[in-house]
mmCIF file of C-alpha atoms in Angstrom:
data_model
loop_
_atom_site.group_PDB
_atom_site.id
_atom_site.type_symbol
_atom_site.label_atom_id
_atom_site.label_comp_id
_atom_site.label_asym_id
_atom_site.label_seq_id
_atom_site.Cartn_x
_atom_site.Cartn_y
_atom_site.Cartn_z
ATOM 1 C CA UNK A 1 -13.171 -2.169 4.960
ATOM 2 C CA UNK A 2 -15.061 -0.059 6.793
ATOM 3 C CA UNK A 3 -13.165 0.793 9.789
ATOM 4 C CA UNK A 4 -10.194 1.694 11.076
ATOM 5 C CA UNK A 5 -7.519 -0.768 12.469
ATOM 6 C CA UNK A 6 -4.310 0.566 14.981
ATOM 7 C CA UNK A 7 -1.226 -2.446 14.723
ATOM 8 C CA UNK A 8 2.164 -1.868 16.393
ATOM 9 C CA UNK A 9 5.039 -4.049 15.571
ATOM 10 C CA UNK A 10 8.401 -4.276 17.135
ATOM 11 C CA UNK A 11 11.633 -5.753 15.776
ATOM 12 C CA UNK A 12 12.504 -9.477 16.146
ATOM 13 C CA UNK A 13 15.876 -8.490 17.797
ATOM 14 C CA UNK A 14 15.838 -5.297 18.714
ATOM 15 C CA UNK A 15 13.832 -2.161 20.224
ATOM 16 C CA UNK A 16 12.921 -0.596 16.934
ATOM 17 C CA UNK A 17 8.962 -0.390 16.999
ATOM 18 C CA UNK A 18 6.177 0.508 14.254
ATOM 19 C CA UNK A 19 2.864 2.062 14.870
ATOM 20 C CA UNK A 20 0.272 1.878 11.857
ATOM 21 C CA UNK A 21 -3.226 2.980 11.746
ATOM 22 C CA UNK A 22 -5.145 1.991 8.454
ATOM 23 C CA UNK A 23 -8.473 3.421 7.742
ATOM 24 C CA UNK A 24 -11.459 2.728 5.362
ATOM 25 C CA UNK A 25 -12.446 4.725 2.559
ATOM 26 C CA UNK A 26 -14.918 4.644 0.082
ATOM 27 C CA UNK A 27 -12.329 4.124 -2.569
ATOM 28 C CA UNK A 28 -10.345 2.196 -0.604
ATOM 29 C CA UNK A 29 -8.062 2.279 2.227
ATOM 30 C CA UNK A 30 -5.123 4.369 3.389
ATOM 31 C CA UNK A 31 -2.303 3.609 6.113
ATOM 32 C CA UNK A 32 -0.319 6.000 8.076
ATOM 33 C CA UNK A 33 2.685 4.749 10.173
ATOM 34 C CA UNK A 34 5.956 5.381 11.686
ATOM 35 C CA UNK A 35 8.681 2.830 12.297
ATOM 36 C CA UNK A 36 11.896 3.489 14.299
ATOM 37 C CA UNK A 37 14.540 1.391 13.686
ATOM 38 C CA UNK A 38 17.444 0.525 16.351
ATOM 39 C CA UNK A 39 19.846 -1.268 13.950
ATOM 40 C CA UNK A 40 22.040 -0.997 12.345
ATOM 41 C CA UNK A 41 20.653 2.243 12.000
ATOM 42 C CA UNK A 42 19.124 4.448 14.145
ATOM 43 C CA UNK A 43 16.459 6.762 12.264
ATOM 44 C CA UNK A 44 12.480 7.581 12.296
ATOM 45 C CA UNK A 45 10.924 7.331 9.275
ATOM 46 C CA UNK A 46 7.152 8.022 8.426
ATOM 47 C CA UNK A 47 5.156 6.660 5.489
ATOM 48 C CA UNK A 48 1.554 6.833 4.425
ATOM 49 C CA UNK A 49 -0.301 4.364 1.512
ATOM 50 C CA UNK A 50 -3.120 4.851 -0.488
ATOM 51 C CA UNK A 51 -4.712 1.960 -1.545
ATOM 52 C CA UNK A 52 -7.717 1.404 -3.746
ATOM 53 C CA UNK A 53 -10.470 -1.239 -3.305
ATOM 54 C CA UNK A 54 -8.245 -3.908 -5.161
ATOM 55 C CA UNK A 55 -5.641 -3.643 -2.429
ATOM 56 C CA UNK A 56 -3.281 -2.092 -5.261
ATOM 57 C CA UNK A 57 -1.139 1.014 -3.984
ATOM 58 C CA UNK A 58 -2.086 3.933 -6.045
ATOM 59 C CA UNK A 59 0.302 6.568 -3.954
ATOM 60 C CA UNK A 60 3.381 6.333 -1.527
ATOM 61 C CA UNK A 61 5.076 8.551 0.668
ATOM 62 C CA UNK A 62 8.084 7.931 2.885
ATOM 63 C CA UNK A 63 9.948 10.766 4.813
ATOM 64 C CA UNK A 64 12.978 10.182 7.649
ATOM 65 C CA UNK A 65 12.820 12.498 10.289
ATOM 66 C CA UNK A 66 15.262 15.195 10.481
ATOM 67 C CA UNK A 67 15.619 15.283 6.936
ATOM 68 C CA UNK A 68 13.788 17.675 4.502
ATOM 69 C CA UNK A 69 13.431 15.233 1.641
ATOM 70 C CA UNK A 70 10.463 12.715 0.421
ATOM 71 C CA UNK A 71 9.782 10.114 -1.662
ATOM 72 C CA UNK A 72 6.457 9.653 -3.104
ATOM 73 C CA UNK A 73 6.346 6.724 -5.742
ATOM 74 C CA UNK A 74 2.487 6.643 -7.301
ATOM 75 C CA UNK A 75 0.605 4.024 -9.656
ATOM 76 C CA UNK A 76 -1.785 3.692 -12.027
ATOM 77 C CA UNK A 77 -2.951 0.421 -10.741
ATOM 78 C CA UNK A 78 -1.549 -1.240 -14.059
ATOM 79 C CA UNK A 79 2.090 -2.015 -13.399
ATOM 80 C CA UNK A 80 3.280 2.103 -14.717
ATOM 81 C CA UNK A 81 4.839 4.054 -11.647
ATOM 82 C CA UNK A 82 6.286 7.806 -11.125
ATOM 83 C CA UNK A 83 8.879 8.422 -8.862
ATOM 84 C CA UNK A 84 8.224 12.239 -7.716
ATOM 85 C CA UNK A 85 6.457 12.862 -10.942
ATOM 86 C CA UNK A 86 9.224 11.120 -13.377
ATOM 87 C CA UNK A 87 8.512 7.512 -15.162
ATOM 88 C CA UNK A 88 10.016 4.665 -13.497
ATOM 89 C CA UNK A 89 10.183 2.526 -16.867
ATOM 90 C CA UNK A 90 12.325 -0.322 -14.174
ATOM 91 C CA UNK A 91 9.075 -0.629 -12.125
ATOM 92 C CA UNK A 92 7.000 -1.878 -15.125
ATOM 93 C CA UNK A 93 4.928 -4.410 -14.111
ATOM 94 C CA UNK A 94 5.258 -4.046 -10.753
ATOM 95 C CA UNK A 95 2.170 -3.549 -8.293
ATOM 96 C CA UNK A 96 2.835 -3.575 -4.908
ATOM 97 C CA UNK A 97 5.537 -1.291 -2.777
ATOM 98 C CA UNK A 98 7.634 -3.595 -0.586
ATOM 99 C CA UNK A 99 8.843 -0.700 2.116
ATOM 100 C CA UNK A 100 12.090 -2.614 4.014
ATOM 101 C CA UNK A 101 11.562 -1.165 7.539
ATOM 102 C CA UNK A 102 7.298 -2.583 7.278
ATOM 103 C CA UNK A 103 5.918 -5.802 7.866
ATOM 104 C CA UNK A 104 2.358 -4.237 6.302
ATOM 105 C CA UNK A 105 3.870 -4.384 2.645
ATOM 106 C CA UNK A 106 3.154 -8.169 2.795
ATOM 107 C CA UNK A 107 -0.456 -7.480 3.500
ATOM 108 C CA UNK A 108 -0.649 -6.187 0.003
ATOM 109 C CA UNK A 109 0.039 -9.485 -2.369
ATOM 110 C CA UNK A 110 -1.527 -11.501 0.470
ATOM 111 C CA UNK A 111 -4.568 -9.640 -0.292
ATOM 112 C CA UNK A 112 -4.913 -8.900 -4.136
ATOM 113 C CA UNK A 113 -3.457 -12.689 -4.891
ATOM 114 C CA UNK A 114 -6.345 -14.396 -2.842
ATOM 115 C CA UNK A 115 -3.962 -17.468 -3.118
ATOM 116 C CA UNK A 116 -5.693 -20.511 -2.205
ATOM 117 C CA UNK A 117 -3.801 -23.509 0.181
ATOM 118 C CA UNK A 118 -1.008 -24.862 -1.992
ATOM 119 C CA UNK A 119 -0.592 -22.275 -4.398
ATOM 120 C CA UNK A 120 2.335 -19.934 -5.172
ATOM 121 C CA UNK A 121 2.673 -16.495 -7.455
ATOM 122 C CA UNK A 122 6.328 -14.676 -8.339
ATOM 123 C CA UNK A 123 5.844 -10.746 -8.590
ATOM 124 C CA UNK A 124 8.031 -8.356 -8.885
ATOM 125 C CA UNK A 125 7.691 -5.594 -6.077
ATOM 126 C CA UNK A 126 9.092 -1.833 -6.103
ATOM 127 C CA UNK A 127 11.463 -2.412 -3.068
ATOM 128 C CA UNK A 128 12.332 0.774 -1.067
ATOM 129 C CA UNK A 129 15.111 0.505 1.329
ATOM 130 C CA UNK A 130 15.162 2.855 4.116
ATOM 131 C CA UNK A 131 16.901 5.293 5.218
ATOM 132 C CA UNK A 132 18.570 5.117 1.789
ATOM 133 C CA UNK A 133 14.923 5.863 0.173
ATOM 134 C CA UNK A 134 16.494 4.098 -2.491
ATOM 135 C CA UNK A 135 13.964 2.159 -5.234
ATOM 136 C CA UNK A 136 14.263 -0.842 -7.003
ATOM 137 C CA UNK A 137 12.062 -3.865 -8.575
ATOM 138 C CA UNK A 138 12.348 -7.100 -6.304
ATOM 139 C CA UNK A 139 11.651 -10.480 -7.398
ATOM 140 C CA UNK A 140 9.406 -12.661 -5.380
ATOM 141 C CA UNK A 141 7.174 -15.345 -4.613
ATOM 142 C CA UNK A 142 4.343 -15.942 -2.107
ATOM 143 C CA UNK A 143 3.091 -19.651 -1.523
ATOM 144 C CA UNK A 144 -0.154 -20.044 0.285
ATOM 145 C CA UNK A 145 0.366 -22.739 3.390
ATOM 146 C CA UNK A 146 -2.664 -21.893 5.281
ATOM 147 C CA UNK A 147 -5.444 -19.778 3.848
ATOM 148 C CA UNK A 148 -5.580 -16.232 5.275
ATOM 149 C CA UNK A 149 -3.004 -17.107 7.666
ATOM 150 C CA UNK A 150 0.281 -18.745 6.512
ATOM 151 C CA UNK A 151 2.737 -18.295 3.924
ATOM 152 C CA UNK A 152 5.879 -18.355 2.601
ATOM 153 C CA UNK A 153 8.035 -15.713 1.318
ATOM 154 C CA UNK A 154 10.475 -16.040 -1.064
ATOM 155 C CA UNK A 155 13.317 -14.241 -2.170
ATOM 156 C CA UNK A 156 13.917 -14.865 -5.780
ATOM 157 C CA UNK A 157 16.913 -12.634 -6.067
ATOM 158 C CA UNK A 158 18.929 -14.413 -2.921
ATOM 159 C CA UNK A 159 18.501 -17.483 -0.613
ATOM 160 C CA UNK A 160 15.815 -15.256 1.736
ATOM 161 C CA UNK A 161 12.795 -16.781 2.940
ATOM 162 C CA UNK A 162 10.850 -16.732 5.713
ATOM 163 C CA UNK A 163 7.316 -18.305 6.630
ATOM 164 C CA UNK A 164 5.132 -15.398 7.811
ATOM 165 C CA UNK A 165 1.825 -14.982 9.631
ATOM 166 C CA UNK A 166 -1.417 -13.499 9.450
ATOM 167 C CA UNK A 167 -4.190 -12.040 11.392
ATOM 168 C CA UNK A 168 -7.677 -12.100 10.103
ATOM 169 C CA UNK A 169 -7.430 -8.741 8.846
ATOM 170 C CA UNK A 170 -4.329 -9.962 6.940
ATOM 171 C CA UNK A 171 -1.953 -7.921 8.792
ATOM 172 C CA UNK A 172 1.172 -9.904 9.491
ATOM 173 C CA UNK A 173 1.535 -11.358 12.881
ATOM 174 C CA UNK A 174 5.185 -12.799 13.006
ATOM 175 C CA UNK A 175 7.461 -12.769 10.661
ATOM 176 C CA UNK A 176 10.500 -14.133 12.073
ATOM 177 C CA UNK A 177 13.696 -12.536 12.723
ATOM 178 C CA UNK A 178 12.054 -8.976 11.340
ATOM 179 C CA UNK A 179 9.047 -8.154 12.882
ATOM 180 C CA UNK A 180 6.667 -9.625 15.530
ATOM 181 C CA UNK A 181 3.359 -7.854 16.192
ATOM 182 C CA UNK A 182 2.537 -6.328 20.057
ATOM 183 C CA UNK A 183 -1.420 -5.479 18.699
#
C-alpha cells in the first residue's frame, strides 16, 4: 500500500463514531484512530497499529481519554507478544489484535488468510476490551463467502456470529448490529 486511506464508522445503534486514517510505509502500514462509544459506556479511546507488509501487527497502543494509562501489546510476528514489556505466555500463537470498540481488527485475518470462496480458518486473536483495556486470547473462525468481500465471523467461544462486509481495500463495510461504515 502506497497511500493513505481516511474510513469513519459509526455504531449500528447508536451515535458512537470511529475515525481511522491508515497510511503506507515501506515496511508496512500503520493506522491511527479514535472511536467514541455512546453505550453502554460513554468514553474516547485512541489507538494506533503498526503493521508489517504481511498484514501481521507488530505494535499496539490503546489509550482512553481522560485517563493517564496505556496499553501497548507488541509482536514478533510469530505468535510471542509483550504486554508493556512483560511476556504474555496466554497470547502464544496468537497473531492478530481483535480491539472490541474497531471494526478494522477484521481487516487483519481477512488480509493475511487470503481465504479463497468456501474456505474457513479458526485463530485465536488477542482480544482487548475497551475501556477495561483488559487482554485476552479469543477463539475464532473466518469463512470466506465472497472473495474480498464477504464473510463470516464466528465466535468459537459463544453463539456470536455475524456475516461482515468488505470494501476493496478490505476495510469492513457493515458489520451488522456493531458497526456500519459512513466513508
Amino acid at each position: 500500500m502506497d497511500r493513505t486511506i481516511v474510513a469513519r464508522w459509526q455504531e449500528w445503534d447508536g451515535d458512537g463514531t470511529q475515525y481511522l486514517v491508515l497510511s503506507g510505509q515501506r515496511d508496512g502500514m500503520s493506522v491511527d484512530a479514535v472511536a467514541i462509544s455512546s453505550d453502554p459506556y460513554l468514553f474516547a479511546a485512541r489507538y494506533r497499529i503498526a503493521i508489517d507488509v504481511d498484514w501481521l501487527t507488530r505494535r499496539l497502543e490503546v489509550s482512553l481519554v481522560g485517563r493517564e494509562d496505556v496499553l501497548i501489546l507488541e509482536a514478533d510476528g510469530k505468535g510471542h507478544w509483550t504486554m508493556d514489556g512483560q511476556p504474555m505466555p496466554t497470547l502464544d500463537g496468537v497473531l492478530e489484535p481483535d480491539l472490541s470498540v474497531s471494526p478494522f481488527t477484521n481487516t487483519l485475518p481477512i488480509k493475511r488468510l487470503r481465504l479463497a470462496k468456501g474456505e474457513s480458518a479458526e485463530i485465536r486473536t488477542a482480544y482487548i476490551s475497551v475501556p477495561a483495556l483488559e487482554v485476552f486470547p479469543d477463539p475464532q473462525r473466518y469463512t470466506c463467502l465472497e472473495e474480498g468481500s464477504r464473510y463470516l465471523y464466528e465466535s468459537l467461544d459463544s453463539d456470536f456470529r455475524r456475516e461482515i462486509t468488505f470494501d476493496e481495500h478490505g476495510l469492513v463495510t457493515d458489520y451488522p448490529g456493531l458497526f456500519r461504515r459512513l466513508f
